[in-house]
XYZ file of C-alpha atoms in Angstrom:
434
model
C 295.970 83.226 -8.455
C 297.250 86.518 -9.693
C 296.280 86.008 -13.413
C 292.790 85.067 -12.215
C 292.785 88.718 -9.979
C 294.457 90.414 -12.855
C 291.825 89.026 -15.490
C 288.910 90.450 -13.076
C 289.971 93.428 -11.821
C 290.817 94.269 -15.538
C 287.610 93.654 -16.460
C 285.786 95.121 -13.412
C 287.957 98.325 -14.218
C 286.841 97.904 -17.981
C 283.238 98.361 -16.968
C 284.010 101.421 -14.719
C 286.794 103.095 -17.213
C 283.947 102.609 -19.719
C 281.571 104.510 -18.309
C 284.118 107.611 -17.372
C 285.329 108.037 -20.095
C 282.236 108.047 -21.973
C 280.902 110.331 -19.314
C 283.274 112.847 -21.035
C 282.494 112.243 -24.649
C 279.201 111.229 -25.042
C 276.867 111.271 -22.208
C 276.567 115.021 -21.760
C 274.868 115.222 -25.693
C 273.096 112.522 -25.412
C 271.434 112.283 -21.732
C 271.611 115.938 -21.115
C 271.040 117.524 -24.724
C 269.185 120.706 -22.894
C 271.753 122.065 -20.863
C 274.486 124.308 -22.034
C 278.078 122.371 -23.016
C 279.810 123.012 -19.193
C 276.707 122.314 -17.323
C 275.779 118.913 -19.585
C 279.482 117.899 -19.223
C 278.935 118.721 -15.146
C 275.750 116.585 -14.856
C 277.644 113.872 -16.488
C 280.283 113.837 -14.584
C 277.969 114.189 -11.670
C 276.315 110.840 -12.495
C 279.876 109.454 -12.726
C 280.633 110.621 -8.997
C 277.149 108.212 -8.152
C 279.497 104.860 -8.795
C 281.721 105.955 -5.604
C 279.593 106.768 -3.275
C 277.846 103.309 -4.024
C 281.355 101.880 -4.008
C 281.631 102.358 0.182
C 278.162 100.456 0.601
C 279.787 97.695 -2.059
C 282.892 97.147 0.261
C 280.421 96.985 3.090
C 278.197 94.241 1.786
C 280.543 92.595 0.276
C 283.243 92.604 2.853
C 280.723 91.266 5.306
C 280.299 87.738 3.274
C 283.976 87.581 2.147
C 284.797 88.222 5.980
C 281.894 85.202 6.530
C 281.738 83.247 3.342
C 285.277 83.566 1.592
C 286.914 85.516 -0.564
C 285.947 83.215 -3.664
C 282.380 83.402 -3.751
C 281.902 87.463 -3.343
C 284.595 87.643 -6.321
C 281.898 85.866 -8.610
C 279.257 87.887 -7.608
C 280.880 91.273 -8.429
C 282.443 90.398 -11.387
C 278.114 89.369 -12.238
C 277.210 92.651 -10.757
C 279.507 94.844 -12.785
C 278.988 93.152 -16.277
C 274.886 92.843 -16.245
C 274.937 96.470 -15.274
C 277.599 97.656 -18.119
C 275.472 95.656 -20.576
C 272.823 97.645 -20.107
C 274.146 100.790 -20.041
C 275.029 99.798 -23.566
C 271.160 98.844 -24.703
C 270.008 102.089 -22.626
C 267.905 104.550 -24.913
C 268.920 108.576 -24.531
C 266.966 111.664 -23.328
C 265.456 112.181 -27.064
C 263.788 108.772 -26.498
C 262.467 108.585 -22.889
C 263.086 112.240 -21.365
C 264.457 112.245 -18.042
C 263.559 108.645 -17.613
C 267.148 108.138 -19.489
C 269.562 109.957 -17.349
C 267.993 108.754 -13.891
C 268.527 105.169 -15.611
C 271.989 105.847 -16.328
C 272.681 107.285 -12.911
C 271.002 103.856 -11.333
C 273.054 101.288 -13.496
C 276.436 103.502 -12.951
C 275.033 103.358 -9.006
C 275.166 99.492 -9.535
C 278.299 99.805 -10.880
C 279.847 101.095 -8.041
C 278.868 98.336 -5.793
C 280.360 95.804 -7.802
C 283.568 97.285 -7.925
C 283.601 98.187 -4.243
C 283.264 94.426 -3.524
C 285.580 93.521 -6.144
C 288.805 95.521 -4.936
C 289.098 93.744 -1.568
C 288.776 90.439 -2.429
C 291.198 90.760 -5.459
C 293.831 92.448 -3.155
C 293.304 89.910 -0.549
C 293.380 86.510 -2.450
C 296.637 87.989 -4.261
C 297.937 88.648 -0.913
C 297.310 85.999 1.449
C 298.119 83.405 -1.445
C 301.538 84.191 -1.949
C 305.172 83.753 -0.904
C 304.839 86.451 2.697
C 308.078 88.020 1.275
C 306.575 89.234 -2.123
C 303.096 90.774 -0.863
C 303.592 93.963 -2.082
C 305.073 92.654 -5.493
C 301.677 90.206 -5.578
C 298.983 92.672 -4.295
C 300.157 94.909 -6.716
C 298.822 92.197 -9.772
C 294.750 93.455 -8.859
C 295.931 97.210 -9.019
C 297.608 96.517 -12.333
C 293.937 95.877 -13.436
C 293.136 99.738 -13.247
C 295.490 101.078 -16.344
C 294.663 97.312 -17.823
C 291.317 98.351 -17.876
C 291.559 102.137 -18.841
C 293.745 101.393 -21.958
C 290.932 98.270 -22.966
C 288.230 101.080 -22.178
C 289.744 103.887 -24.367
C 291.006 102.227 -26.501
C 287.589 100.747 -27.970
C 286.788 104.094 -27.460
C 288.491 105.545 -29.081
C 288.259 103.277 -32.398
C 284.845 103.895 -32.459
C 285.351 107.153 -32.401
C 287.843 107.176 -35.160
C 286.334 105.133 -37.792
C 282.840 106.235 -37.942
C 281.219 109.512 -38.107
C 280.553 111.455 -35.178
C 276.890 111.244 -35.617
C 277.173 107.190 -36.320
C 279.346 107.057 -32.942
C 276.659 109.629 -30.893
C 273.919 106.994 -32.278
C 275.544 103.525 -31.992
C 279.098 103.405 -31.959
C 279.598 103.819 -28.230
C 277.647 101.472 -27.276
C 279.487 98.329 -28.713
C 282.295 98.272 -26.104
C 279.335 98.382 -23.294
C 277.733 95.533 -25.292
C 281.367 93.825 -25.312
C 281.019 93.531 -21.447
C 278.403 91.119 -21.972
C 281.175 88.700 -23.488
C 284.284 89.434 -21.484
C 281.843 88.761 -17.868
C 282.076 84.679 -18.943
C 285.885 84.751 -19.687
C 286.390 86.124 -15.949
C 283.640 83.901 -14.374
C 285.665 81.080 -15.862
C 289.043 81.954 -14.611
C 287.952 82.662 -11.469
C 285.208 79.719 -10.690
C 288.598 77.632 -10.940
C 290.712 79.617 -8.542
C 290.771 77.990 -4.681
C 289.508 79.219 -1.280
C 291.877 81.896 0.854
C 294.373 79.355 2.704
C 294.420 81.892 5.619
C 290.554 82.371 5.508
C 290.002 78.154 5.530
C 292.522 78.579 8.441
C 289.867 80.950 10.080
C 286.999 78.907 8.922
C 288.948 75.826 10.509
C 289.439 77.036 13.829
C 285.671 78.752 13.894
C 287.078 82.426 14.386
C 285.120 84.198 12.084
C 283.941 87.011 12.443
C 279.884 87.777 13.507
C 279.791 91.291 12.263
C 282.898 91.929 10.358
C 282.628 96.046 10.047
C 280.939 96.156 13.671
C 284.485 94.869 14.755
C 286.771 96.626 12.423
C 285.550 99.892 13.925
C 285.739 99.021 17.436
C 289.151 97.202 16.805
C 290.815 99.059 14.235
C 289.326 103.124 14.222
C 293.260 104.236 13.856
C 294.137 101.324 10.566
C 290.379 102.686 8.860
C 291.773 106.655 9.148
C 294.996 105.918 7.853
C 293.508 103.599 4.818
C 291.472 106.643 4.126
C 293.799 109.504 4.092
C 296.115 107.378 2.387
C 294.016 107.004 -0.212
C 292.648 110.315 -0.781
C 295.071 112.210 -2.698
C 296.042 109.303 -4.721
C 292.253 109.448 -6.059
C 292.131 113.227 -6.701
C 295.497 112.990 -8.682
C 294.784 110.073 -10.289
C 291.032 111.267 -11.153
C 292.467 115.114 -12.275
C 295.679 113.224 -14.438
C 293.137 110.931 -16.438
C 289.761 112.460 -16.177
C 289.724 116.131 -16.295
C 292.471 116.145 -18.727
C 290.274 114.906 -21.440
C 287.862 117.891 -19.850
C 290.831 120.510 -20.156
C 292.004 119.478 -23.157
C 288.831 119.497 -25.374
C 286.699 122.103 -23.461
C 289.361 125.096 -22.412
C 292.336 124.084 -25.283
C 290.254 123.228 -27.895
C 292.022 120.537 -29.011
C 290.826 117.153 -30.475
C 289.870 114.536 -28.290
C 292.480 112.371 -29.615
C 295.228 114.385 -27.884
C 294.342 113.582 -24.544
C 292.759 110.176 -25.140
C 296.313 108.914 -26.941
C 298.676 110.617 -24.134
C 297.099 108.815 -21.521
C 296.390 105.715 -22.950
C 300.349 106.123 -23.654
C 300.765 106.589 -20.260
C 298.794 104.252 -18.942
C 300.146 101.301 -20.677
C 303.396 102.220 -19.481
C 301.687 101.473 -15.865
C 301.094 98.114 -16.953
C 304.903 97.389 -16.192
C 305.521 99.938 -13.228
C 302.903 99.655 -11.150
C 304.330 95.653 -10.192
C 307.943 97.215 -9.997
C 306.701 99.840 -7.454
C 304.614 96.305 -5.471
C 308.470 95.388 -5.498
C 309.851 98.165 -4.682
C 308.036 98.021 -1.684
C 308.901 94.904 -0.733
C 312.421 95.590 -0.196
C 312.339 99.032 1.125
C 308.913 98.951 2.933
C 305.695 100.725 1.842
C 305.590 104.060 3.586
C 308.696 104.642 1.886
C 307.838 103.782 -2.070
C 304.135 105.713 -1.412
C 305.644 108.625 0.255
C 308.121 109.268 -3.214
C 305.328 109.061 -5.457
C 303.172 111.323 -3.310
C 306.431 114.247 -3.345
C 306.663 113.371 -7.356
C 302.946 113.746 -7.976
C 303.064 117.348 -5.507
C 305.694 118.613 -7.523
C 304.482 117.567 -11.207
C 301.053 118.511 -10.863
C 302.592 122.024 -11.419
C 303.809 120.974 -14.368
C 301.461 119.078 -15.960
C 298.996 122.535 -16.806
C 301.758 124.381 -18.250
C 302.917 121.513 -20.684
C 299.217 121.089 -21.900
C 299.001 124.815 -22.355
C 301.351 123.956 -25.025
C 299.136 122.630 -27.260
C 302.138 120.318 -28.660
C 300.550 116.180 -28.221
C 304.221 115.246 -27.569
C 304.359 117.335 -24.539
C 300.855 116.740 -23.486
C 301.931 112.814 -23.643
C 305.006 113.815 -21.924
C 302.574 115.562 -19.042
C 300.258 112.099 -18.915
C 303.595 109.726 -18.544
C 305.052 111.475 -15.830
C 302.362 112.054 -14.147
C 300.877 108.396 -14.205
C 304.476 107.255 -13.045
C 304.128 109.256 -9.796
C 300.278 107.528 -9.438
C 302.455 104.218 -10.442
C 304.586 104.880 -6.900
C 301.927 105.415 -4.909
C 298.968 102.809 -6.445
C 301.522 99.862 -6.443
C 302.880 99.616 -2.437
C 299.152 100.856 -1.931
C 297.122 97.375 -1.879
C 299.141 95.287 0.505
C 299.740 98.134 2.704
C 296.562 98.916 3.649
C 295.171 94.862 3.678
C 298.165 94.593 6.203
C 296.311 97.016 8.335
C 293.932 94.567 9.064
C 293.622 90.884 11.100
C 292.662 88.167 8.902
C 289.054 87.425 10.231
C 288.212 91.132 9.120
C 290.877 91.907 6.410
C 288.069 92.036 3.344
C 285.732 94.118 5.601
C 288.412 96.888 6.679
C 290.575 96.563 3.601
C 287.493 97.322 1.501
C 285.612 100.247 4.129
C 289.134 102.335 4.075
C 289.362 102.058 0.559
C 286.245 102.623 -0.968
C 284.872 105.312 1.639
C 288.000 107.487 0.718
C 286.382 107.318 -3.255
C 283.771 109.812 -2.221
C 285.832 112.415 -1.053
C 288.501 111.415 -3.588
C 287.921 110.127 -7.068
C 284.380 110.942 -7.137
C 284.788 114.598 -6.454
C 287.744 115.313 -8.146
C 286.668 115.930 -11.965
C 284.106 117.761 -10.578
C 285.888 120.300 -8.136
C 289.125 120.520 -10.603
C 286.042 121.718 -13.759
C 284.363 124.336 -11.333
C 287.588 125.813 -9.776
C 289.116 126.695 -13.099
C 285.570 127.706 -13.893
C 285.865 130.001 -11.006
C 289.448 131.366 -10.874
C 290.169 130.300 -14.311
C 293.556 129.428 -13.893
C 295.109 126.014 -13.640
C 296.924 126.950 -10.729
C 293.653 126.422 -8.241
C 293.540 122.747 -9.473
C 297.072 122.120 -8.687
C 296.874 123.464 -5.205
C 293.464 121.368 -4.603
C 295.860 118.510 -5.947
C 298.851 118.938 -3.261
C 296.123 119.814 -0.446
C 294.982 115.957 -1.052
C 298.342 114.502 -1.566
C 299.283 116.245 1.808
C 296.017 114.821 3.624
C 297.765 110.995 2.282
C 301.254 111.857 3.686
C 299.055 112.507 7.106
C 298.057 108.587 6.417
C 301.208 107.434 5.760
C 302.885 109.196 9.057
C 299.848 107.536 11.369
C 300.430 103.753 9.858
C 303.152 101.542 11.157
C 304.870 99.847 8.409
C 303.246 96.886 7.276
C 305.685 94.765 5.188
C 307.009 92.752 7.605
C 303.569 91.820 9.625
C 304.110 87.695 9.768
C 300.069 87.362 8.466
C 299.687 83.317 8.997
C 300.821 84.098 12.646
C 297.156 83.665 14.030
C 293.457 83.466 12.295
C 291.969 86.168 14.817
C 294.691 89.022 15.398
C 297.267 90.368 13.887
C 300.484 89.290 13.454
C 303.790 90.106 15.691
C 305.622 92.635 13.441
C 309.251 92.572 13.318
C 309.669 95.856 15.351
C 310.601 95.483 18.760
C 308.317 96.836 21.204
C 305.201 96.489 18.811
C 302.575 94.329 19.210
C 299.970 94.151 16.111
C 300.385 96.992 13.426
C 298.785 99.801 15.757
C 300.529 99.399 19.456
């Protein structure tokens, strides 16, 4: 079960790293050739942003039939969703071809994107989690968020070889669009794996006893308003410094430094293979000293390096730009790997995929969507680095409000009933909000 959520999400993450990073290299000359260099790059990054706001109505629709249907079925879907739309990113033709026509294209398909992965998160998260051993959530869950740097270092990666062994006008004309094309392929390698995983035990539980749910999201806000806010501020400033670490470095780095591409691309692909091994160690972590605690450490690491992560890029030296990337993706490591099974723990069974997926997604739009964009204009504006750091910490403080509203979640009992949620070990509590 976690291979088959790994093998997804990586490739649902593929797909959406894809389209990022290219967002940064090549979308802004070839979709927006008539605006200046910082306002192309801005409208590029502005069609990026479309993906997360789509990504709330994803976890909506979605949520609703894996709430109703089962996790299993939505899973295919998405995984559909996300690779037809990548694929045709990759056969789209630019501005010089079909004028605007292009770039409203690309903002529609990226738009499609986003509701494939705001389906896909949930039900990866949740199959991981209510399939396993009840004392190693947080180690399981943590397999699905593994998928992100699994999926940013496949993305870049073929990105970057493009990039590197073919001229720049070969890669502006072709060469970019071959790991989009790849999507195509990799969508049937996921359907397989995951067309042979089984059903939810706790949702067939639900389905057995006829408990679920009419209206899934209907019910999650009139049963759990107080697990939705804290899912959501949780989640914010792990997007912006997530977003600012891996997508407006690339920005920085070639725009203000001047510095080849390969600099940034390289240091955080370094960085974000070492993720491959943490994030599981922080799911761990978590699941012998309790989630608050693991996501609160990386949220005072990430505060604290985010004021030195400028100053070592200012150096100009690609050891201590990698140096920058790596420590900063180690304090997203601490914070992304607790992060799944605490916030599916917030939520009863019959409406886990529905709330799970709402809190989650909805914080993308203030969060990861924004974040590239607000970090570009506020050194635009006060050109200093400083500004961005302090817009980081302001979003890392709004998660520590989150965390300090949430009960802890790791020792909910979650096959205690298919229509509440279960007794936590805490005397005195009854359900994770009492």
């Amino acid at each position: 079960m976690i291979l088959a959520s790994l093998i997804g999400t990586s490739l649902e993450w593929y797909d959406f790293f894809l389209y990022t990073t290219a967002a940064t290299l090549v979308f802004p000359q070839l979709f927006f050739p008539d605006l200046d260099p910082f306002n192309a790059t801005l409208a590029s990054l502005t069609t990026n942003a479309v993906a997360f706001v789509a990504r709330p109505l994803g976890g909506i629709v979605f949520g609703h039939f894996g709430d109703r249907a089962g996790r299993k079925t939505v899973l295919v879907v998405t995984l559909l969703v996300m690779g037809v739309s990548t694929f045709l990113i990759g056969v789209l033709p630019g501005y010089a071809s079909v004028g605007v026509i292009a770039p409203v294209l690309l903002a529609l398909l990226r738009f499609v994107q986003g509701l494939g992965l705001g389906g896909e998160w949930g039900g990866a998260v949740i199959m991981s989690l209510e399939h396993g051993d009840g004392r190693r959530r947080g180690f399981n869950a943590s397999w699905p968020q593994v998928g992100v740097p699994a999926g940013y270092v496949l993305a870049t990666g073929l990105l970057t070889v493009m990039s590197f062994t073919m001229s720049d006008a070969a890669f502006l004309s072709w060469g970019w669009r071959v790991p989009f094309l790849l999507s195509g392929a990799l969508v049937f390698v996921g359907l397989w794996v995951r067309l042979r995983i089984s059903e939810s035990p706790l949702f067939a539980e639900v389905e057995q006893h006829g408990a679920k749910a009419k209206m899934p999201l209907l019910e999650v806000l009139r049963t759990h308003p107080r697990a939705l806010l804290s899912a959501f501020t949780a989640r914010i400033g792990v997007d912006v410094a997530f977003y600012t670490f891996t997508a407006y470095i690339i920005v920085y780095i070639t725009g203000e430094l001047d510095l080849p591409r390969s600099y940034a691309l390289n240091a955080v692909l370094i960085a974000s293979a070492l993720q491959l091994a943490l994030i599981p160690v922080a799911g761990a972590l978590s699941d012998r000293y309790g989630r608050r605690p693991v996501y609160l450490a990386g949220v005072v690491a990430a505060a604290v390096w985010v004021f030195a992560f400028f100053p070592l890029l200012d150096t100009r030296s690609f050891p201590l730009i990698a140096l920058a990337a790596i420590v900063a993706l180690v304090t997203h490591a601490a914070m992304y790997g607790p992060q799944a099974a605490f916030i599916a723990e917030l939520f009863s069974t019959r409406l886990r995929y529905s709330g799970a997926s709402m809190g989650y997604q909805v914080a993308g739009i203030v969060g990861g969507s924004l974040a590239p964009v607000i970090a570009l204009q506020l050194f635009h504006t006060f050109q200093t680095t400083l500004a961005v750091s302090i817009y980081v910490v302001a979003a890392l403080a709004v998660t520590t409000v989150g965390l300090a509203i949430a009960p802890e979640t790791r020792d909910l009992d979650l096959a205690a009933g298919p229509d509440v949620p279960a007794k936590p070990s805490l005397p005195g509590q009854v359900g994770p909000f009492a």
